[in-house]
């Protein structure tokens, strides 16, 4: 029973509270809400074209309910709609579209900015001439109590619902070493004859769009650029293209050619009559170049021509330097006085000073134009003209003089263009093949002659060397001989002394031996005498017994036998045999000699006549 009573009491209080609230028209708005008020009944009507009521008219009210308790909003008279507050996260922006307000003038596409507390005061927006449609003003990071009946806020969260890329609602970032080239989408048209809008002050790098338009900003490409950083930019107002900063390498300067700027005013001076120069910020070629480094240049309205300040080598040949300025240059074809056409390679070294670079660019437009339109005709025509004044051989033999003359001529010619000609060098010369064949043969003959002379001198030197070597060797032998003589003299002296001693010894010995020999000789003489007497007695006996002739013949035969004297010829040839007999005899003689060489020495000594074949007939013999 008691719980039923409590429920009844609670229900009664609740009904009383609701009745009290309805009677008093109490409305409670929380901290994170905005109350949108719609008035149901009013004697006043909204003017035609007006969306929100400003003076108690029926319909959507311009004023909203802030957080808290609000009285007098009777349910039969008002309808309260609670909507969440608008939150813009860090790193994002919010775009606003007004559903009511004045019409945007035809010369603009975005509604102007009016003071309205960042669109939180709809009454101020409408009273101060706010325009309906896309707004120039944007919402940055924060929380906003906005009457969504009048304003639609586009954020990255709901961008796709409005046909936008969520990235467009991010704070714009210009990267390091980059520059942002800006194109404004609203403003007055660019002046005739210009390609970009002028620089406008006090718009905080296009973040204050209304200040840009109020200051006379033009729609289209802008002279001013954005540097590296973060920028709150309205994508309906500007578009940004990022390009690298202009880098001027070491050994170069950058000559700026500006197509926009202040009215042209020449500052080159009266002496420079081939172009004009202007101060930085003025349309034309800037008198001050950019030095090595990185420069924030708007490359859509300016051109930077790089000019090397180091020596530049240009080759009229088949090779090309890394700068490529001489890529179109070829060997120079010339014709000599004697009618021969030949090619020659030329290298030209030039230098452009940093302060002279703007003058060069103002005169010729670019370094490539300097090479193609100035240096190429000057160098080529000089060598063609100079070659016609001499023969091919004269040109070849006087190469050094030609090179010096060319350097002087070209130096004076290019000085008028504010260019320094450091040196002119003649490279390979390709004369006619037929002419060079004759010259080559002549040269080879001369070189061969020189070679023979060198060889002859080498032989002479070799002879001298051999002679000197022989003398050196003889000298050594002479020294050896002299020493040998000295040694021999010493040895002879020694032998003389030794012989003297031996002589004395021999004298004594000889005396003794002489005495002995004398005695021996006497004995032998006696023996010989006795033998002779015995033989004489024998001979006398033989003569007496046999007779003198017979005994003499017997002694001869005995002597022949004792001495081995040959009495029969080795080869016998008959007189009647003729040539055949002689041949047989010679053959027999050869056979005997061969046989004698093969037989032992003792056998060969014996007579061989008995072994020879008997001669074939004949009456007489000859040996």
XYZ file of C-alpha atoms in Angstrom:
623
model
C 0.000 0.000 0.000
C 2.805 2.337 0.914
C 4.726 1.996 -2.436
C 1.569 2.791 -4.322
C 1.199 5.936 -2.315
C 4.825 6.941 -3.114
C 4.358 6.345 -6.804
C 1.244 8.388 -6.776
C 2.973 11.225 -4.975
C 5.904 11.125 -7.472
C 3.568 11.103 -10.435
C 1.643 13.964 -8.991
C 4.749 16.048 -8.500
C 5.911 15.277 -12.022
C 2.591 16.315 -13.458
C 2.655 19.436 -11.348
C 6.151 20.242 -12.578
C 5.145 19.714 -16.191
C 2.106 21.851 -15.668
C 4.178 24.513 -13.958
C 6.743 24.429 -16.801
C 4.078 24.652 -19.428
C 2.369 27.453 -17.641
C 5.607 29.413 -17.187
C 7.202 28.364 -20.576
C 10.477 27.138 -19.048
C 13.169 25.922 -21.483
C 16.459 24.374 -20.276
C 19.506 24.380 -22.671
C 22.557 22.314 -21.717
C 26.217 23.421 -21.995
C 26.869 21.711 -25.353
C 23.623 22.798 -27.026
C 22.141 25.731 -28.871
C 18.411 26.456 -28.795
C 16.817 27.281 -32.148
C 13.521 29.154 -31.645
C 10.496 28.988 -33.941
C 7.612 31.347 -33.139
C 4.284 29.767 -34.060
C 1.981 32.742 -33.869
C 2.459 36.467 -34.330
C 0.496 39.385 -35.704
C 3.669 40.401 -37.630
C 4.651 38.697 -40.848
C 8.166 38.205 -42.260
C 9.038 40.512 -45.148
C 9.359 38.779 -48.521
C 12.786 37.122 -48.975
C 13.601 37.267 -45.274
C 14.327 33.895 -43.677
C 14.696 34.750 -39.989
C 12.591 37.033 -37.857
C 14.289 40.044 -36.344
C 11.310 41.806 -34.792
C 9.038 39.141 -33.290
C 7.623 37.935 -36.562
C 6.342 34.401 -36.797
C 8.835 31.817 -37.968
C 12.484 31.055 -37.319
C 13.995 33.548 -34.963
C 17.443 35.075 -35.476
C 18.243 34.887 -31.792
C 19.155 31.536 -30.234
C 18.947 30.274 -26.647
C 22.211 29.987 -24.772
C 22.830 27.289 -22.137
C 20.646 27.760 -19.036
C 16.971 28.224 -18.000
C 14.748 30.331 -20.162
C 11.163 31.455 -19.239
C 8.201 32.555 -21.259
C 8.538 30.116 -24.156
C 5.059 28.680 -23.925
C 4.667 25.473 -25.874
C 1.597 26.638 -27.783
C 3.517 29.714 -28.968
C 7.120 28.530 -29.466
C 8.918 25.428 -30.636
C 12.465 25.000 -29.352
C 14.945 22.807 -31.248
C 18.149 21.881 -29.508
C 21.227 21.407 -31.764
C 24.819 20.634 -30.762
C 27.448 23.337 -30.831
C 29.852 23.475 -33.810
C 33.352 22.126 -33.052
C 36.337 22.767 -35.330
C 39.270 20.481 -34.380
C 42.850 21.667 -34.330
C 44.443 21.714 -37.792
C 41.094 22.216 -39.518
C 38.879 25.055 -40.657
C 35.128 25.458 -41.147
C 33.400 26.960 -44.152
C 30.071 28.753 -43.790
C 27.100 29.023 -46.101
C 24.414 31.564 -45.156
C 20.859 30.631 -45.980
C 19.645 34.206 -45.666
C 20.797 37.748 -46.125
C 21.328 40.189 -48.946
C 22.250 39.046 -52.432
C 25.931 38.918 -53.451
C 26.804 41.564 -56.081
C 27.502 40.247 -59.547
C 31.197 41.220 -59.501
C 31.826 38.902 -56.549
C 31.289 35.190 -55.951
C 31.633 35.096 -52.155
C 29.703 36.981 -49.507
C 31.505 39.756 -47.753
C 32.613 39.509 -44.148
C 30.523 41.453 -41.599
C 31.130 41.667 -37.828
C 28.958 38.940 -36.329
C 31.108 37.185 -33.726
C 32.213 34.462 -36.133
C 28.637 33.844 -37.320
C 27.408 33.335 -33.729
C 25.316 36.523 -33.868
C 22.785 35.972 -36.624
C 20.981 39.242 -35.829
C 24.213 41.248 -36.310
C 24.909 39.331 -39.539
C 21.536 40.268 -41.004
C 21.412 43.809 -39.633
C 24.870 44.690 -40.907
C 24.276 43.584 -44.466
C 25.424 40.003 -44.390
C 24.975 38.254 -47.703
C 23.616 34.818 -48.292
C 25.643 32.125 -49.948
C 29.275 31.052 -49.530
C 31.096 33.244 -47.088
C 34.573 34.768 -47.323
C 34.987 34.371 -43.604
C 35.982 31.014 -42.150
C 35.937 29.374 -38.748
C 39.223 28.362 -37.209
C 39.777 25.747 -34.486
C 37.331 26.177 -31.592
C 33.684 25.775 -30.434
C 30.906 27.945 -31.867
C 27.220 28.469 -30.967
C 25.771 29.026 -34.373
C 22.174 29.309 -35.480
C 22.064 26.421 -37.898
C 18.788 27.714 -39.256
C 20.725 30.520 -40.896
C 24.229 29.054 -41.283
C 25.462 25.730 -42.589
C 28.959 24.928 -41.397
C 31.087 22.562 -43.500
C 33.899 20.746 -41.704
C 36.217 17.893 -42.643
C 33.766 15.580 -40.884
C 30.816 16.382 -43.159
C 32.733 17.643 -46.240
C 31.709 14.739 -48.456
C 28.045 15.488 -47.806
C 28.643 18.861 -49.418
C 30.687 17.541 -52.330
C 34.097 18.547 -50.970
C 37.323 16.742 -50.231
C 37.973 16.606 -46.478
C 41.585 17.653 -47.135
C 40.330 21.011 -48.360
C 39.125 21.708 -44.830
C 42.585 21.224 -43.316
C 44.906 24.085 -42.468
C 47.031 24.552 -45.605
C 50.696 23.526 -45.264
C 53.475 24.915 -47.460
C 56.338 22.455 -47.234
C 59.945 23.291 -46.495
C 62.013 24.560 -49.462
C 58.782 25.187 -51.354
C 56.820 28.298 -52.209
C 53.075 28.585 -52.673
C 51.887 30.290 -55.852
C 48.458 31.749 -55.156
C 45.503 32.178 -57.480
C 42.652 34.260 -56.071
C 39.147 33.159 -57.050
C 37.403 36.413 -56.147
C 38.036 40.096 -56.597
C 38.148 42.634 -59.382
C 39.547 41.552 -62.756
C 43.292 41.943 -63.390
C 44.236 45.162 -65.149
C 44.697 44.981 -68.896
C 48.245 44.157 -69.927
C 49.030 42.431 -66.628
C 49.327 38.708 -65.976
C 49.030 38.762 -62.189
C 47.402 40.784 -59.471
C 49.569 43.304 -57.589
C 50.799 42.822 -54.059
C 48.141 43.931 -51.530
C 49.085 44.923 -48.011
C 47.585 43.854 -44.661
C 45.693 40.709 -45.588
C 47.963 38.388 -43.596
C 48.980 36.168 -46.497
C 45.446 35.772 -47.887
C 44.105 34.648 -44.499
C 42.001 37.838 -44.215
C 40.101 37.597 -47.451
C 37.975 40.700 -46.876
C 41.092 42.838 -46.301
C 42.490 41.551 -49.605
C 39.345 42.550 -51.507
C 38.966 45.843 -49.702
C 42.588 46.704 -50.523
C 41.933 46.253 -54.251
C 42.977 42.644 -54.674
C 42.495 41.148 -58.119
C 41.255 37.708 -58.961
C 43.652 35.381 -60.773
C 47.379 34.754 -60.435
C 49.021 36.763 -57.673
C 52.478 38.292 -57.463
C 52.669 37.543 -53.773
C 53.623 34.031 -52.719
C 53.270 31.951 -49.578
C 56.392 30.786 -47.802
C 56.822 27.599 -45.806
C 54.303 27.348 -42.946
C 50.662 26.755 -41.989
C 47.930 29.025 -43.288
C 44.179 29.315 -42.611
C 43.023 29.685 -46.187
C 39.502 29.611 -47.550
C 39.583 27.081 -50.447
C 36.623 28.948 -52.015
C 38.774 32.068 -52.084
C 42.285 30.976 -53.083
C 44.008 28.028 -54.672
C 47.687 27.322 -53.963
C 50.253 25.505 -56.088
C 53.516 24.519 -54.445
C 56.737 24.705 -56.453
C 60.370 24.306 -55.340
C 62.318 27.368 -54.365
C 64.636 28.635 -57.085
C 68.138 27.360 -56.416
C 71.174 29.193 -57.750
C 74.133 26.766 -57.646
C 77.612 27.738 -56.566
C 79.531 29.207 -59.493
C 76.400 30.798 -60.952
C 74.218 33.841 -60.570
C 70.546 34.121 -61.401
C 69.362 36.956 -63.605
C 65.707 37.721 -62.855
C 63.386 38.568 -65.741
C 60.138 39.817 -64.216
C 56.939 40.008 -66.246
C 55.087 41.978 -63.569
C 55.877 44.805 -61.220
C 56.041 48.538 -61.055
C 56.241 50.628 -64.217
C 59.424 50.143 -66.202
C 62.328 52.495 -65.468
C 65.743 51.888 -67.069
C 68.728 52.174 -64.712
C 71.420 50.740 -67.023
C 72.939 54.116 -67.863
C 73.642 55.914 -71.102
C 76.689 53.765 -71.956
C 74.594 50.593 -72.204
C 72.694 51.030 -75.445
C 71.860 47.398 -76.284
C 69.197 46.774 -73.634
C 67.861 48.088 -70.360
C 67.953 47.064 -66.727
C 65.544 47.803 -63.885
C 65.631 47.696 -60.107
C 64.192 44.687 -58.249
C 60.390 44.786 -58.060
C 60.077 46.464 -61.461
C 59.008 44.779 -64.679
C 62.043 43.875 -66.798
C 65.562 42.492 -66.293
C 66.695 43.173 -62.750
C 70.040 44.921 -62.464
C 70.917 42.961 -59.322
C 71.438 39.218 -59.868
C 70.590 36.458 -57.428
C 73.657 34.940 -55.820
C 74.129 31.240 -54.919
C 71.433 29.938 -52.584
C 67.689 29.242 -52.539
C 65.313 32.067 -53.385
C 61.491 32.247 -53.055
C 60.644 33.210 -56.614
C 57.218 33.138 -58.196
C 58.153 31.207 -61.315
C 54.741 31.916 -62.918
C 55.511 35.597 -63.265
C 59.316 35.601 -63.192
C 62.047 33.761 -65.042
C 65.480 33.186 -63.580
C 68.229 32.722 -66.156
C 71.239 30.956 -64.656
C 74.562 32.369 -65.791
C 77.801 30.517 -64.936
C 80.384 32.805 -63.357
C 83.149 30.221 -63.721
C 85.041 29.737 -66.979
C 82.884 28.204 -69.704
C 84.505 25.900 -72.274
C 82.787 25.698 -75.661
C 83.888 23.008 -78.127
C 83.506 23.228 -81.876
C 84.063 19.473 -82.036
C 82.316 16.122 -81.546
C 82.565 16.300 -77.745
C 80.140 18.287 -75.560
C 80.643 19.795 -72.114
C 78.256 19.068 -69.229
C 76.587 22.492 -69.504
C 75.300 21.509 -73.005
C 75.691 25.036 -74.378
C 77.922 23.631 -77.154
C 75.678 20.687 -77.977
C 74.873 22.079 -81.441
C 78.444 23.128 -82.284
C 80.419 21.055 -84.786
C 83.930 21.095 -86.220
C 84.559 24.155 -88.380
C 84.961 23.449 -92.113
C 87.348 25.900 -93.807
C 88.900 26.229 -97.288
C 92.547 27.100 -97.786
C 94.176 29.379 -100.321
C 95.210 26.404 -102.469
C 91.601 25.154 -102.658
C 91.661 22.356 -100.082
C 88.723 21.993 -97.647
C 89.524 20.664 -94.201
C 88.045 20.550 -90.693
C 89.483 21.855 -87.457
C 88.364 21.568 -83.835
C 88.331 24.733 -81.732
C 87.802 25.290 -78.009
C 86.808 28.733 -76.750
C 87.012 29.635 -73.060
C 84.805 32.537 -71.947
C 83.875 34.151 -68.648
C 80.862 36.239 -67.636
C 81.235 38.362 -64.502
C 78.467 38.348 -61.890
C 77.709 42.050 -62.362
C 77.890 41.728 -66.148
C 75.431 38.815 -66.241
C 72.290 41.043 -66.280
C 73.769 43.030 -69.178
C 74.440 39.856 -71.165
C 70.922 38.522 -70.569
C 69.355 41.910 -71.344
C 71.237 41.963 -74.647
C 70.860 38.367 -75.895
C 68.146 36.847 -73.695
C 69.933 33.692 -72.520
C 73.312 31.998 -72.388
C 72.276 29.640 -75.170
C 71.482 32.631 -77.368
C 74.917 34.039 -76.543
C 76.525 30.847 -77.854
C 74.258 30.370 -80.880
C 73.901 33.981 -82.027
C 77.172 35.582 -80.963
C 80.047 33.201 -80.346
C 79.317 30.702 -83.088
C 79.396 33.235 -85.975
C 82.355 35.153 -84.508
C 84.563 32.089 -84.045
C 83.470 30.276 -87.208
C 83.861 33.261 -89.539
C 87.266 34.185 -88.155
C 88.765 30.785 -88.922
C 87.109 30.615 -92.345
C 88.538 33.999 -93.249
C 92.007 33.287 -91.877
C 92.236 29.914 -93.657
C 91.648 31.536 -97.056
C 94.822 33.595 -96.668
C 97.236 30.632 -96.526
C 97.787 27.118 -97.791
C 96.976 24.021 -95.804
C 100.626 23.336 -95.018
C 101.180 26.941 -93.977
C 98.146 26.732 -91.697
C 99.492 23.558 -90.124
C 103.024 24.838 -89.694
C 101.898 28.214 -88.265
C 99.340 26.751 -85.887
C 100.659 28.574 -82.811
C 100.559 31.938 -84.581
C 97.027 31.261 -85.847
C 95.916 30.449 -82.334
C 97.347 33.672 -80.901
C 95.778 35.761 -83.658
C 92.413 34.054 -83.135
C 92.521 34.673 -79.381
C 93.204 38.386 -79.887
C 90.521 38.818 -82.540
C 87.802 36.940 -80.647
C 88.665 38.657 -77.363
C 88.073 42.066 -78.925
C 84.893 40.913 -80.684
C 83.086 39.454 -77.648
C 84.133 42.267 -75.317
C 81.408 44.384 -76.898
C 78.903 41.884 -75.473
C 80.281 42.236 -71.906
C 81.850 38.783 -72.195
C 85.498 38.021 -71.430
C 87.298 35.700 -73.867
C 89.914 33.893 -71.769
C 91.593 31.857 -74.513
C 91.099 30.302 -77.935
C 92.583 26.855 -78.543
C 92.945 25.019 -81.845
C 92.418 21.280 -81.425
C 92.577 18.544 -84.048
C 93.103 19.626 -87.654
C 91.900 17.186 -90.319
C 93.611 18.135 -93.604
C 92.830 16.439 -96.967
C 93.769 12.770 -97.009
C 95.575 12.910 -100.366
C 97.743 15.813 -99.283
C 98.514 14.233 -95.968
C 99.459 10.959 -97.684
C 102.268 12.747 -99.539
C 103.344 14.557 -96.424
C 103.232 11.360 -94.441
C 105.454 9.545 -96.940
C 107.904 12.446 -96.885
C 107.899 12.513 -93.151
C 108.405 8.769 -92.940
C 111.392 9.082 -95.309
C 112.858 11.855 -93.179
C 112.328 9.831 -90.057
C 113.926 6.794 -91.671
C 116.889 8.944 -92.634
C 117.167 10.112 -89.075
C 116.866 6.522 -87.937
C 119.724 5.470 -90.222
C 121.851 8.319 -88.920
C 121.134 7.276 -85.399
C 121.968 3.681 -86.234
C 125.210 4.755 -87.907
C 126.168 6.782 -84.876
C 125.254 3.823 -82.741
C 127.576 1.613 -84.780
C 130.376 4.162 -84.499
C 129.869 4.308 -80.790
C 129.767 0.539 -80.716
C 133.120 0.407 -82.530
C 134.537 2.878 -80.093
C 133.217 0.740 -77.307
C 134.757 -2.400 -78.784
C 138.068 -0.568 -79.289
C 138.012 0.746 -75.771
C 137.075 -2.681 -74.473
C 139.957 -4.277 -76.430
C 142.383 -1.651 -75.184
C 141.186 -2.276 -71.685
C 141.674 -5.981 -72.111
C 145.149 -5.444 -73.702
C 145.985 -3.083 -70.903
C 145.165 -5.794 -68.432
C 147.305 -8.227 -70.398
C 150.123 -5.644 -70.572
C 149.989 -5.225 -66.862
C 149.976 -8.978 -66.480
C 152.933 -9.217 -68.866
C 154.852 -6.544 -67.011
C 154.223 -8.347 -63.811
C 155.153 -11.606 -65.534
C 158.428 -10.020 -66.720
C 159.197 -8.894 -63.216
C 158.391 -12.311 -61.920
C 160.474 -13.934 -64.688
C 163.404 -11.648 -63.882
C 163.138 -12.595 -60.260
C 162.838 -16.264 -61.186
C 165.825 -15.954 -63.620
C 167.904 -14.338 -60.923
C 166.935 -17.142 -58.634
C 167.768 -19.726 -61.265
C 171.097 -18.000 -62.022
C 172.026 -18.215 -58.426
C 170.805 -21.772 -58.295
C 172.713 -22.545 -61.522
C 175.863 -20.983 -60.105
C 175.609 -23.306 -57.179
C 174.848 -26.236 -59.412
C 177.733 -25.242 -61.719
C 180.161 -25.406 -58.920
C 178.704 -28.729 -57.946
C 178.873 -29.952 -61.539
C 182.420 -28.764 -61.988
C 183.455 -30.951 -59.144
C 181.338 -33.780 -60.410
C 182.565 -33.269 -64.001
C 186.109 -33.390 -62.917
C 185.456 -36.680 -61.221
C 183.435 -38.025 -64.131
C 186.033 -36.821 -66.675
C 188.662 -38.758 -64.960
C 186.425 -41.817 -64.934
C 185.457 -41.358 -68.568
C 188.983 -40.945 -69.603
C 189.766 -44.292 -68.127
C 186.630 -45.775 -69.678
C 187.414 -44.302 -73.113
C 190.818 -45.784 -73.060
C 189.286 -49.159 -72.293
C 186.625 -48.831 -75.003
C 189.167 -47.690 -77.537
C 191.173 -50.679 -76.826
C 188.065 -52.856 -77.183
C 187.072 -51.240 -80.483
C 190.535 -51.510 -81.783
C 190.565 -55.178 -80.945
C 187.117 -55.690 -82.565
C 188.147 -53.804 -85.699
C 191.259 -55.781 -85.976
C 189.215 -58.970 -85.622
C 186.698 -57.876 -88.318
C 189.488 -56.776 -90.597
C 191.064 -60.124 -90.181
C 187.682 -61.761 -90.955
C 187.123 -59.590 -94.062
C 190.617 -60.409 -95.284
C 189.897 -64.051 -94.735
C 186.583 -63.865 -96.637
C 188.112 -62.053 -99.549
C 190.863 -64.576 -99.674
C 188.397 -67.435 -99.503
C 185.572 -66.200 -101.858
C 187.066 -63.487 -103.826
C 186.506 -59.819 -103.594
C 183.345 -59.564 -105.818
C 181.613 -62.565 -104.387
C 182.233 -61.499 -100.808
C 181.001 -57.946 -101.589
C 177.752 -59.280 -103.126
C 177.237 -61.459 -100.103
C 177.598 -58.458 -97.759
C 175.092 -56.428 -99.819
C 172.462 -59.143 -99.604
C 173.058 -59.467 -95.888
C 172.709 -55.716 -95.407
C 169.439 -55.616 -97.448
C 168.041 -58.368 -95.325
C 169.083 -56.715 -92.075
C 167.620 -53.319 -93.134
C 164.319 -54.673 -94.619
C 164.858 -52.924 -97.948
C 162.092 -53.775 -100.560
C 163.411 -54.912 -103.850
C 159.959 -55.988 -105.391
C 157.290 -53.172 -106.203
C 153.894 -53.185 -104.393
C 151.979 -52.790 -107.655
C 153.113 -53.925 -111.005
C 151.604 -52.514 -114.216
C 152.580 -53.916 -117.584
C 153.497 -51.520 -120.312
C 151.114 -53.025 -122.877
C 147.974 -52.739 -120.658
C 147.368 -49.085 -121.450
C 144.783 -47.183 -119.488
C 143.162 -50.395 -118.320
C 146.397 -51.547 -116.834
C 146.892 -48.264 -115.050
C 143.365 -48.429 -113.612
C 143.951 -51.960 -112.421
C 147.133 -50.871 -110.752
C 145.480 -47.939 -108.976
C 142.618 -50.161 -107.863
C 145.046 -52.680 -106.465
C 146.909 -49.913 -104.693
C 143.648 -48.608 -103.076
C 142.684 -52.098 -101.979
C 146.076 -52.532 -100.415
C 145.731 -49.274 -98.504
C 142.259 -50.267 -97.191
C 143.558 -53.641 -96.157
C 146.560 -52.046 -94.486
C 144.295 -49.787 -92.414
C 142.333 -52.818 -91.178
C 145.360 -55.050 -90.414
C 147.385 -54.584 -87.267
C 150.363 -52.296 -87.503
C 152.884 -55.128 -87.467
C 151.132 -56.943 -90.299
C 150.787 -53.809 -92.421
C 154.577 -53.355 -92.322
C 155.175 -56.587 -94.230
C 155.449 -56.473 -97.996
C 152.133 -56.895 -99.798
C 153.415 -57.421 -103.250
C 152.884 -61.168 -103.039
C 149.118 -60.701 -102.340
C 148.545 -58.359 -105.286
C 147.049 -59.958 -108.416
C 149.431 -60.750 -111.181
C 149.400 -58.300 -114.011
C 147.499 -59.398 -117.045
C 150.199 -60.045 -119.552
C 152.827 -57.666 -120.798
C 156.500 -57.880 -121.531
C 157.898 -55.127 -119.411
C 157.271 -53.950 -115.752
C 157.191 -50.513 -114.215
C 156.844 -49.555 -110.582
